[in-house]
CSV table of C-alpha atoms in Angstrom, one decimal:
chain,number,residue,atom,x,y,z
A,1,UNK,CA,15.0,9.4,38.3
A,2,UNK,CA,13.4,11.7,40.9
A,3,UNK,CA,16.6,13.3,41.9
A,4,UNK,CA,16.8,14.9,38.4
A,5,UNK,CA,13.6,16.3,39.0
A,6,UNK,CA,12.9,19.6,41.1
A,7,UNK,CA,11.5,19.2,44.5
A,8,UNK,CA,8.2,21.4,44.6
A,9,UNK,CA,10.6,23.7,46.7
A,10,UNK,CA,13.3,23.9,44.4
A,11,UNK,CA,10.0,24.5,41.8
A,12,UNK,CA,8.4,27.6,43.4
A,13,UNK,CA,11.7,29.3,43.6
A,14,UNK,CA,12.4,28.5,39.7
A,15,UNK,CA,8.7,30.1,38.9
A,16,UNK,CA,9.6,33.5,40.2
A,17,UNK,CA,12.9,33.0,39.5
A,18,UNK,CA,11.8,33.0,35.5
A,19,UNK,CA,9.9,36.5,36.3
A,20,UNK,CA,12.4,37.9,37.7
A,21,UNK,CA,15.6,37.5,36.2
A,22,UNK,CA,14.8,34.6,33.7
A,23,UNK,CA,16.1,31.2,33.2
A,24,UNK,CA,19.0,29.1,31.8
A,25,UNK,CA,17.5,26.4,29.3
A,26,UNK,CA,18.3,23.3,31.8
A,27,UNK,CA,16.5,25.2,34.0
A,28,UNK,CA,13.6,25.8,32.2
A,29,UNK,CA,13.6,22.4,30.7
A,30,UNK,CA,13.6,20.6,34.2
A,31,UNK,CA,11.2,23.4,35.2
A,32,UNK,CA,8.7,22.2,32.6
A,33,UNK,CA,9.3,18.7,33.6
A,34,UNK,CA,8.4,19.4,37.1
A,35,UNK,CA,5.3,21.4,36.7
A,36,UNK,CA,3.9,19.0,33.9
A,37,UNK,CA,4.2,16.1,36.2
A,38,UNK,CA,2.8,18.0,39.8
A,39,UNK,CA,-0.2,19.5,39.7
A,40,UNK,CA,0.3,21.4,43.1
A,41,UNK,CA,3.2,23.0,41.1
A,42,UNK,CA,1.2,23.6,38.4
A,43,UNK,CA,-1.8,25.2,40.5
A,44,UNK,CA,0.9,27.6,42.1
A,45,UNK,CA,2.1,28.8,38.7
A,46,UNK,CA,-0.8,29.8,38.1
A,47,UNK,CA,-1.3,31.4,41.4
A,48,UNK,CA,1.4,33.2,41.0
A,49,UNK,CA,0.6,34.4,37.7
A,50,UNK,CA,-3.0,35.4,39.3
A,51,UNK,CA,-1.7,37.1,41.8
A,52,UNK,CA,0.9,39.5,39.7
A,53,UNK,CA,-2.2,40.2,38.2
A,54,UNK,CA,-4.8,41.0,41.4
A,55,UNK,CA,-1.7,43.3,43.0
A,56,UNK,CA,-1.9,45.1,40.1
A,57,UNK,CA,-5.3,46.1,40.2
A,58,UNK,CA,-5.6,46.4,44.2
A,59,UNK,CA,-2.5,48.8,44.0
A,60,UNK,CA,-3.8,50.9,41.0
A,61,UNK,CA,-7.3,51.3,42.4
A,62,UNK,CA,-6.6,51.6,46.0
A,63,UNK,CA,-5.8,55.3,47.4
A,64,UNK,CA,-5.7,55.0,51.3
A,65,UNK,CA,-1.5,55.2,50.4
A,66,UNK,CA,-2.9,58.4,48.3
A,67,UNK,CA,-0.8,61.5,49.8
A,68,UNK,CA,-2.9,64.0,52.1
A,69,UNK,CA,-4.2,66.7,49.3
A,70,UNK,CA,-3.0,69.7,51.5
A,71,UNK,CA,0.6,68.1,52.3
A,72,UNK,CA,2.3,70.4,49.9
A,73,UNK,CA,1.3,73.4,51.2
A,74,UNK,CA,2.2,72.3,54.5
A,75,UNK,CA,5.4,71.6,53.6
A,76,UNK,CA,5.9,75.0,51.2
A,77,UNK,CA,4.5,76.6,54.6
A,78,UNK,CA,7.4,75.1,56.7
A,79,UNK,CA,10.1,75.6,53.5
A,80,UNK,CA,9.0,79.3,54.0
A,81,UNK,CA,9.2,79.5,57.6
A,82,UNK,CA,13.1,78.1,57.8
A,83,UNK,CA,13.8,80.5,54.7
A,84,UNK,CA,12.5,83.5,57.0
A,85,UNK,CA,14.7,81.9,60.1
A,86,UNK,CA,17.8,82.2,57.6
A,87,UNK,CA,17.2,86.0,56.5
B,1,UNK,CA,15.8,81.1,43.9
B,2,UNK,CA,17.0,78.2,46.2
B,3,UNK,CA,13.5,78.1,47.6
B,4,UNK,CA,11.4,78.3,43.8
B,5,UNK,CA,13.6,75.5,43.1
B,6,UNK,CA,12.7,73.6,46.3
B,7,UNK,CA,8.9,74.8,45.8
B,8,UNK,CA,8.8,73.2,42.3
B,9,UNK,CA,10.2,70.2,43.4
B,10,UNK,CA,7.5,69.5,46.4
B,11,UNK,CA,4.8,69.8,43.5
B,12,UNK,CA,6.5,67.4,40.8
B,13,UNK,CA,8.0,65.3,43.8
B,14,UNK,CA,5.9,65.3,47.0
B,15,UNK,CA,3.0,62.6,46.3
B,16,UNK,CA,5.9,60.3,44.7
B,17,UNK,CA,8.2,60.8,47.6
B,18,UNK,CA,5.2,60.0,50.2
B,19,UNK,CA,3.6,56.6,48.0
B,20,UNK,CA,7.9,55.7,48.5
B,21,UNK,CA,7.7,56.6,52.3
B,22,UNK,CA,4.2,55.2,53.3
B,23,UNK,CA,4.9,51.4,52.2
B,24,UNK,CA,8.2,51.1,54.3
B,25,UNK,CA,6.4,53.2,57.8
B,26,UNK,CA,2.9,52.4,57.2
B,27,UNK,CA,2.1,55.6,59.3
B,28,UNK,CA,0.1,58.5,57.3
B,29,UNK,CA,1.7,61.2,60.0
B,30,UNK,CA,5.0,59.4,60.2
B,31,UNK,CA,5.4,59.4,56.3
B,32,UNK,CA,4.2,62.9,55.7
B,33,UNK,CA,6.8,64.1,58.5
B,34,UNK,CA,9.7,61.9,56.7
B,35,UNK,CA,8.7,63.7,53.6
B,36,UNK,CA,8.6,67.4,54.9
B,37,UNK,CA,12.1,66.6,56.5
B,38,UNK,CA,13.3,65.6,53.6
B,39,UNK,CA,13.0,68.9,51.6
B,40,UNK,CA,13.7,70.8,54.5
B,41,UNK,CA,16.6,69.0,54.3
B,42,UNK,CA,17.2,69.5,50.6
B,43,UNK,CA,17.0,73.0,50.9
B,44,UNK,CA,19.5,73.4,53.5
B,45,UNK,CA,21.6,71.1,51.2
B,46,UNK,CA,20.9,72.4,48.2
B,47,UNK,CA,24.2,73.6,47.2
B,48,UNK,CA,25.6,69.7,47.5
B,49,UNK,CA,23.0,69.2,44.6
B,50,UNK,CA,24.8,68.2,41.8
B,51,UNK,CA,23.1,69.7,38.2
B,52,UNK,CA,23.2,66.4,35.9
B,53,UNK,CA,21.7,64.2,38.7
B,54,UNK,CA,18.2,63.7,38.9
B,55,UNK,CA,16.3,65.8,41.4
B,56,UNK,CA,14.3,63.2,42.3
B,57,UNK,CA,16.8,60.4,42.8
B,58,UNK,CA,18.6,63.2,44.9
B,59,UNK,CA,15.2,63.2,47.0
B,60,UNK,CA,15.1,59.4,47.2
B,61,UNK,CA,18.3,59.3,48.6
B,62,UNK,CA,17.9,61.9,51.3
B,63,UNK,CA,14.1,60.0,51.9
B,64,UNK,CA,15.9,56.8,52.4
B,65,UNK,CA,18.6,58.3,55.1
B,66,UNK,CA,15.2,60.0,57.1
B,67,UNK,CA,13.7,56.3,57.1
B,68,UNK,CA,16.8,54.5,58.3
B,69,UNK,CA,16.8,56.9,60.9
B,70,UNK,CA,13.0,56.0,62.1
B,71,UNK,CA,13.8,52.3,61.7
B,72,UNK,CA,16.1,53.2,64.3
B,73,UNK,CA,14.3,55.8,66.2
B,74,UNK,CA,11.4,53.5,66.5
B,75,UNK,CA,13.4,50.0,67.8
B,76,UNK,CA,13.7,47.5,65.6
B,77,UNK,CA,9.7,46.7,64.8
B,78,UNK,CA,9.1,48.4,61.6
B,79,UNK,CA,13.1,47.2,60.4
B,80,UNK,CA,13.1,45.3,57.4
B,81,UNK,CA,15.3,42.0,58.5
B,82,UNK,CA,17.4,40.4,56.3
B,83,UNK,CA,15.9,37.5,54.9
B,84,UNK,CA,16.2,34.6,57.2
B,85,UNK,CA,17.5,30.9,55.7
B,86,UNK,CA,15.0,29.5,58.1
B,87,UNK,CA,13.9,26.1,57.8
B,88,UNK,CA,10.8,27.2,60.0
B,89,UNK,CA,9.3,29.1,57.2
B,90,UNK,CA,9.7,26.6,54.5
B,91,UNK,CA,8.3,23.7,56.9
B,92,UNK,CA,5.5,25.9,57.1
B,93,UNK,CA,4.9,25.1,53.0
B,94,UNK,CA,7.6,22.3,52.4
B,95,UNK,CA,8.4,18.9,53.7
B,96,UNK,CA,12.0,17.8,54.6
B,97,UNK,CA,12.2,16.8,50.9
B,98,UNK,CA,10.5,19.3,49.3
B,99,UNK,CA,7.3,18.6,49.2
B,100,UNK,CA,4.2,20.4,49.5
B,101,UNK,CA,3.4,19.5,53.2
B,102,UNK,CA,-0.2,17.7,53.3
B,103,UNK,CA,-1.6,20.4,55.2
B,104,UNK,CA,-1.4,23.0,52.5
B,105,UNK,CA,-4.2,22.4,50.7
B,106,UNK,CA,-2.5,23.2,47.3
B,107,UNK,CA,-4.8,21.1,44.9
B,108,UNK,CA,-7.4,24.2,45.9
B,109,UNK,CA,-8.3,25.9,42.4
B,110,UNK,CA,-8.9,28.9,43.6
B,111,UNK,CA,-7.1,30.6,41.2
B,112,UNK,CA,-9.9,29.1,38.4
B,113,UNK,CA,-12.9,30.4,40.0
B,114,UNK,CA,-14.6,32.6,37.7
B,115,UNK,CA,-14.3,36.4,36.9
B,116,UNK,CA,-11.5,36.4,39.9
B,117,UNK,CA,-10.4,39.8,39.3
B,118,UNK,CA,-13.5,41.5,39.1
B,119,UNK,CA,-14.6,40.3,42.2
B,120,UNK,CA,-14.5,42.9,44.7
B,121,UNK,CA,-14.4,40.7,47.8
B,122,UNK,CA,-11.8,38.7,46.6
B,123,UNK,CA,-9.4,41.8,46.1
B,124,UNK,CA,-10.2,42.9,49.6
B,125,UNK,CA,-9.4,39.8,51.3
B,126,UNK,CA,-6.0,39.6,49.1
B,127,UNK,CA,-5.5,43.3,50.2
B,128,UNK,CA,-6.4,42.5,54.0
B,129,UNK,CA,-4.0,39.8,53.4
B,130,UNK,CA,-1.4,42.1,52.1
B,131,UNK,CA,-1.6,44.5,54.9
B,132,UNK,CA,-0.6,41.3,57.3
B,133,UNK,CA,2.7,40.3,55.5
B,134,UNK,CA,5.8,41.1,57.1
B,135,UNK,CA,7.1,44.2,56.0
B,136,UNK,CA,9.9,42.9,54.4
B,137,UNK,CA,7.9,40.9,52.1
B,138,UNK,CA,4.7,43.0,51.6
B,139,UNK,CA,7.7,45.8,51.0
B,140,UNK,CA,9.6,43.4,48.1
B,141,UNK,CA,5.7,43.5,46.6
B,142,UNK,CA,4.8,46.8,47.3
B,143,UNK,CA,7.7,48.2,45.1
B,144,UNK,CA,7.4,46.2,42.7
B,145,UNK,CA,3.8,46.6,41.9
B,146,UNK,CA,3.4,49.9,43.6
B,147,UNK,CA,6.1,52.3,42.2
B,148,UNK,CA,6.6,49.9,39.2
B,149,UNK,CA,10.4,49.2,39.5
B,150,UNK,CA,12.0,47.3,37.3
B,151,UNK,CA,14.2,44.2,39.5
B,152,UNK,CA,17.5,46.0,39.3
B,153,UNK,CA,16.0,48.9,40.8
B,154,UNK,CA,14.0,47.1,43.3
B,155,UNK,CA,17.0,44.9,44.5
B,156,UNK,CA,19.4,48.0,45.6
B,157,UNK,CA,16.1,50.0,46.7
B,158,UNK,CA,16.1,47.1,49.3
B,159,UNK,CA,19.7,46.0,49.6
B,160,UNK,CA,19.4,42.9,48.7
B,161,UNK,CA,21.0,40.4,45.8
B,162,UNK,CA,18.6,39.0,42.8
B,163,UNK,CA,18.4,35.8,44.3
B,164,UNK,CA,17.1,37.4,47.5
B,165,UNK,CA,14.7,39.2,45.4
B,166,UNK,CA,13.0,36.6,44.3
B,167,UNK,CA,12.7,34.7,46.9
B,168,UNK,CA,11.3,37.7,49.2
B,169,UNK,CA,8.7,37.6,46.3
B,170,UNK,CA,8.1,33.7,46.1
B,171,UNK,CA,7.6,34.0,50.2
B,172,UNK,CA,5.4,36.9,49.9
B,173,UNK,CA,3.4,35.2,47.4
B,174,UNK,CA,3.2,31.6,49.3
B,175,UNK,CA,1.9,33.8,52.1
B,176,UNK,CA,-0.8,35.3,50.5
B,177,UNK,CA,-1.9,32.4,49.0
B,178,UNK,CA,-2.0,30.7,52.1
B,179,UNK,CA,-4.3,33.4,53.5
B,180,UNK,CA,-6.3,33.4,50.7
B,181,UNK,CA,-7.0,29.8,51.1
B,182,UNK,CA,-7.7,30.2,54.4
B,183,UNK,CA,-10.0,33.4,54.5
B,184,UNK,CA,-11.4,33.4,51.0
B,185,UNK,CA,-11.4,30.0,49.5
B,186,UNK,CA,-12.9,28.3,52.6
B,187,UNK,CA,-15.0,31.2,53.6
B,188,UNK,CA,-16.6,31.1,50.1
B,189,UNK,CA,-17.1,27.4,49.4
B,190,UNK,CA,-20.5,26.4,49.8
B,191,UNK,CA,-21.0,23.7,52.5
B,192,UNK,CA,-23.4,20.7,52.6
């Protein structure tokens, strides 16, 4: 019997699997087996889930990747300098 | 004209271009430099732009050649591997069958702990955490979440196949749950 059901390996990869490109219906099916049966599983789903979540947030709110504010003049400045090197 | 065009295109493009360049060299100089190159390059180029493609994809791709060559400029520390079949990461997580191993405390309910995502100290252990991946996964993350790609796009961005994908985002996501655990779930439990 346990060899028809997903080893919590095989499980984990299924769960991101399913948000990225989506699975069959055995999949699913054995998926939903698994995860109602293991509550580790079932605690990383959710995890997982949690976690799309939280990146979210972090990423929207966080601005230490925000571009300097004067970068585009530097690099106008320098566009303008090679232009006068070409005339 | 060739340097309005080039002008316009460092104000719609510039900050986009940058938030692209700063996940993969995690270097504010290094990332404003790959940028500038890349429209000085565009405008020396600029008659191999082709009208009905999209400036900015034109940009991405010229980005993309300036960041392979600091990968390789800069030895092989910042190079995104390809993803490794290796048994040592999965023991980390997995027993030989499958299993969680024992020393993951995965029966930790972290994730049901109360008003989770409005609490600011959780978010910035889970972004400390995120800062410590391996680029390769914190970079399968970063573009999905951070420039918003859809999996297609993400998957040729990083030259890798779907399957890949998702696993680069299953391991990112084990590791940060692992941190978690270790720097926020334990740190925050109240002991006798």
């Amino acid at each position: 019997m346990k060899t028809l059901i997903y080893s919590c390996q095989k499980a984990t990869e299924l769960v991101e699997k399913h948000k990225v490109s989506g699975l069959t219906i055995q999949e699913r099916i054995r998926l939903n087996i698994h995860l109602s049966m293991c509550s580790q599983c079932k605690a990383y789903s959710q995890q997982s889930e949690l976690l799309e979540q939280a990146l979210e947030i972090l990423i929207s709110d966080q601005d230490d990747n925000a571009p300097p504010t004067d970068m585009k003049e530097r690099i106008q400045k320098k566009l303008s300098e090679l232009k006068k090197k070409d005339e | 004209m060739q340097q309005k065009t080039i002008d316009q295109w460092v104000n719609l493009y510039a900050d986009e271009l940058y938030r692209w360049a700063i996940i993969r060299v995690k270097d504010a100089h290094e990332a404003e430099d790959l940028v500038q190159d890349t429209f000085l390059a565009a405008y020396q180029a600029i008659d191999q732009f082709k009208a009905e493609s999209h400036p900015k994809t034109w940009l991405i791709g010229i980005l993309k050649l300036k960041v392979m060559d600091y990968y390789r400029r800069s030895g092989s520390a910042h190079r995104p591997r390809p993803l490794d079949n290796d048994q040592d990461w999965e023991a980390a997580f997995f027993d030989q069958k499958g299993d969680w191993q024992k020393t993951q405390s995965n029966a930790l309910p972290w994730h049901s702990a109360p008003h989770l995502l409005d609490d600011s100290e959780f978010l910035s252990t889970l972004k400390n955490c995120l800062e410590h991946l391996p680029s390769r996964l914190s970079g399968a993350l970063s573009a999905k979440y951070l420039l918003g790609l859809a999996a297609k796009e993400t998957c040729q961005e990083l030259g890798v196949t779907p399957s890949n994908y998702w696993q680069l985002i299953r391991r990112g996501k084990l590791s940060l749950k692992k941190c978690l655990e270790k720097n926020w779930f334990h740190q925050t439990q109240r002991r006798p």
